[in-house]
Amino acid sequence: LVSPRFIASDFIDKNELPPLLAAAETEGLMVLWIPLSYSPYKDTAFEKYQATHSPQSPLDTLDKPLRNKAWSNIYQKIKDAFEGDRSD
């Protein structure tokens, strides 16, 4: 869930993101992010990972019916990614 506050968080930047991004690079961890608000995501590592919704129309810019539809689409993308990544 990416927002300006998320990007600005030193704790996230120093403690939470490094192991996730390292796992994405070395172990193939899939990173799917959700743009909650307009943010400078292009200046972060997130630029090279798949957004589940267009960062040009983040969720907080949508009216409720469109936001609900977006959440439904996000759910489906995550579900499809998980099911497509299963090896059984």
GROMACS .gro file of C-alpha atoms in nm:
model
   88
    1LEU     CA    1   0.000   0.000   0.000
    2VAL     CA    2   0.204   0.292  -0.130
    3SER     CA    3   0.143   0.651  -0.027
    4PRO     CA    4   0.364   0.954   0.035
    5ARG     CA    5   0.377   0.867   0.407
    6PHE     CA    6   0.485   0.513   0.326
    7ILE     CA    7   0.763   0.638   0.099
    8ALA     CA    8   0.873   0.896   0.358
    9SER     CA    9   0.892   0.644   0.642
   10ASP     CA   10   1.250   0.587   0.756
   11PHE     CA   11   1.143   0.272   0.941
   12ILE     CA   12   0.994   0.118   0.628
   13ASP     CA   13   1.288   0.231   0.417
   14LYS     CA   14   1.551   0.093   0.653
   15ASN     CA   15   1.380  -0.210   0.811
   16GLU     CA   16   1.089  -0.344   0.610
   17LEU     CA   17   1.174  -0.288   0.245
   18PRO     CA   18   1.536  -0.412   0.225
   19PRO     CA   19   1.458  -0.778   0.303
   20LEU     CA   20   1.153  -0.778   0.075
   21LEU     CA   21   1.335  -0.619  -0.216
   22ALA     CA   22   1.635  -0.847  -0.164
   23ALA     CA   23   1.404  -1.150  -0.172
   24ALA     CA   24   1.249  -1.016  -0.491
   25GLU     CA   25   1.592  -0.991  -0.651
   26THR     CA   26   1.744  -1.315  -0.527
   27GLU     CA   27   1.453  -1.549  -0.456
   28GLY     CA   28   1.192  -1.435  -0.706
   29LEU     CA   29   0.952  -1.292  -0.449
   30MET     CA   30   0.668  -1.126  -0.638
   31VAL     CA   31   0.612  -0.761  -0.545
   32LEU     CA   32   0.269  -0.622  -0.626
   33TRP     CA   33   0.200  -0.276  -0.489
   34ILE     CA   34  -0.117  -0.072  -0.454
   35PRO     CA   35  -0.107   0.305  -0.513
   36LEU     CA   36  -0.323   0.461  -0.243
   37SER     CA   37  -0.231   0.824  -0.316
   38TYR     CA   38  -0.023   1.019  -0.561
   39SER     CA   39   0.338   0.973  -0.457
   40PRO     CA   40   0.692   0.999  -0.590
   41TYR     CA   41   0.703   0.622  -0.649
   42LYS     CA   42   0.920   0.674  -0.960
   43ASP     CA   43   1.203   0.775  -0.725
   44THR     CA   44   1.178   0.443  -0.538
   45ALA     CA   45   1.241   0.077  -0.605
   46PHE     CA   46   0.869   0.034  -0.669
   47GLU     CA   47   0.899   0.179  -1.016
   48LYS     CA   48   1.033  -0.152  -1.147
   49TYR     CA   49   0.761  -0.365  -0.989
   50GLN     CA   50   0.406  -0.428  -1.108
   51ALA     CA   51   0.141  -0.197  -0.964
   52THR     CA   52  -0.196  -0.362  -0.915
   53HIS     CA   53  -0.370  -0.041  -1.017
   54SER     CA   54  -0.264   0.257  -1.224
   55PRO     CA   55  -0.049   0.499  -1.021
   56GLN     CA   56  -0.189   0.774  -1.246
   57SER     CA   57  -0.529   0.729  -1.078
   58PRO     CA   58  -0.456   0.621  -0.719
   59LEU     CA   59  -0.738   0.486  -0.508
   60ASP     CA   60  -0.793   0.800  -0.303
   61THR     CA   61  -0.877   0.994  -0.622
   62LEU     CA   62  -1.166   0.765  -0.716
   63ASP     CA   63  -1.526   0.802  -0.610
   64LYS     CA   64  -1.666   0.514  -0.403
   65PRO     CA   65  -1.813   0.298  -0.684
   66LEU     CA   66  -1.493   0.323  -0.892
   67ARG     CA   67  -1.279   0.265  -0.583
   68ASN     CA   68  -1.482  -0.048  -0.501
   69LYS     CA   69  -1.437  -0.171  -0.859
   70ALA     CA   70  -1.064  -0.100  -0.836
   71TRP     CA   71  -1.036  -0.300  -0.511
   72SER     CA   72  -1.217  -0.589  -0.680
   73ASN     CA   73  -0.974  -0.573  -0.974
   74ILE     CA   74  -0.677  -0.553  -0.736
   75TYR     CA   75  -0.801  -0.860  -0.552
   76GLN     CA   76  -0.832  -1.050  -0.879
   77LYS     CA   77  -0.481  -0.951  -0.993
   78ILE     CA   78  -0.330  -1.066  -0.665
   79LYS     CA   79  -0.530  -1.390  -0.674
   80ASP     CA   80  -0.427  -1.456  -1.035
   81ALA     CA   81  -0.062  -1.384  -0.955
   82PHE     CA   82  -0.070  -1.620  -0.658
   83GLU     CA   83  -0.245  -1.899  -0.848
   84GLY     CA   84  -0.017  -1.856  -1.148
   85ASP     CA   85   0.290  -1.881  -0.925
   86ARG     CA   86   0.186  -2.210  -0.761
   87SER     CA   87   0.394  -2.507  -0.854
   88ASP     CA   88   0.139  -2.777  -0.766
   0.00000   0.00000   0.00000
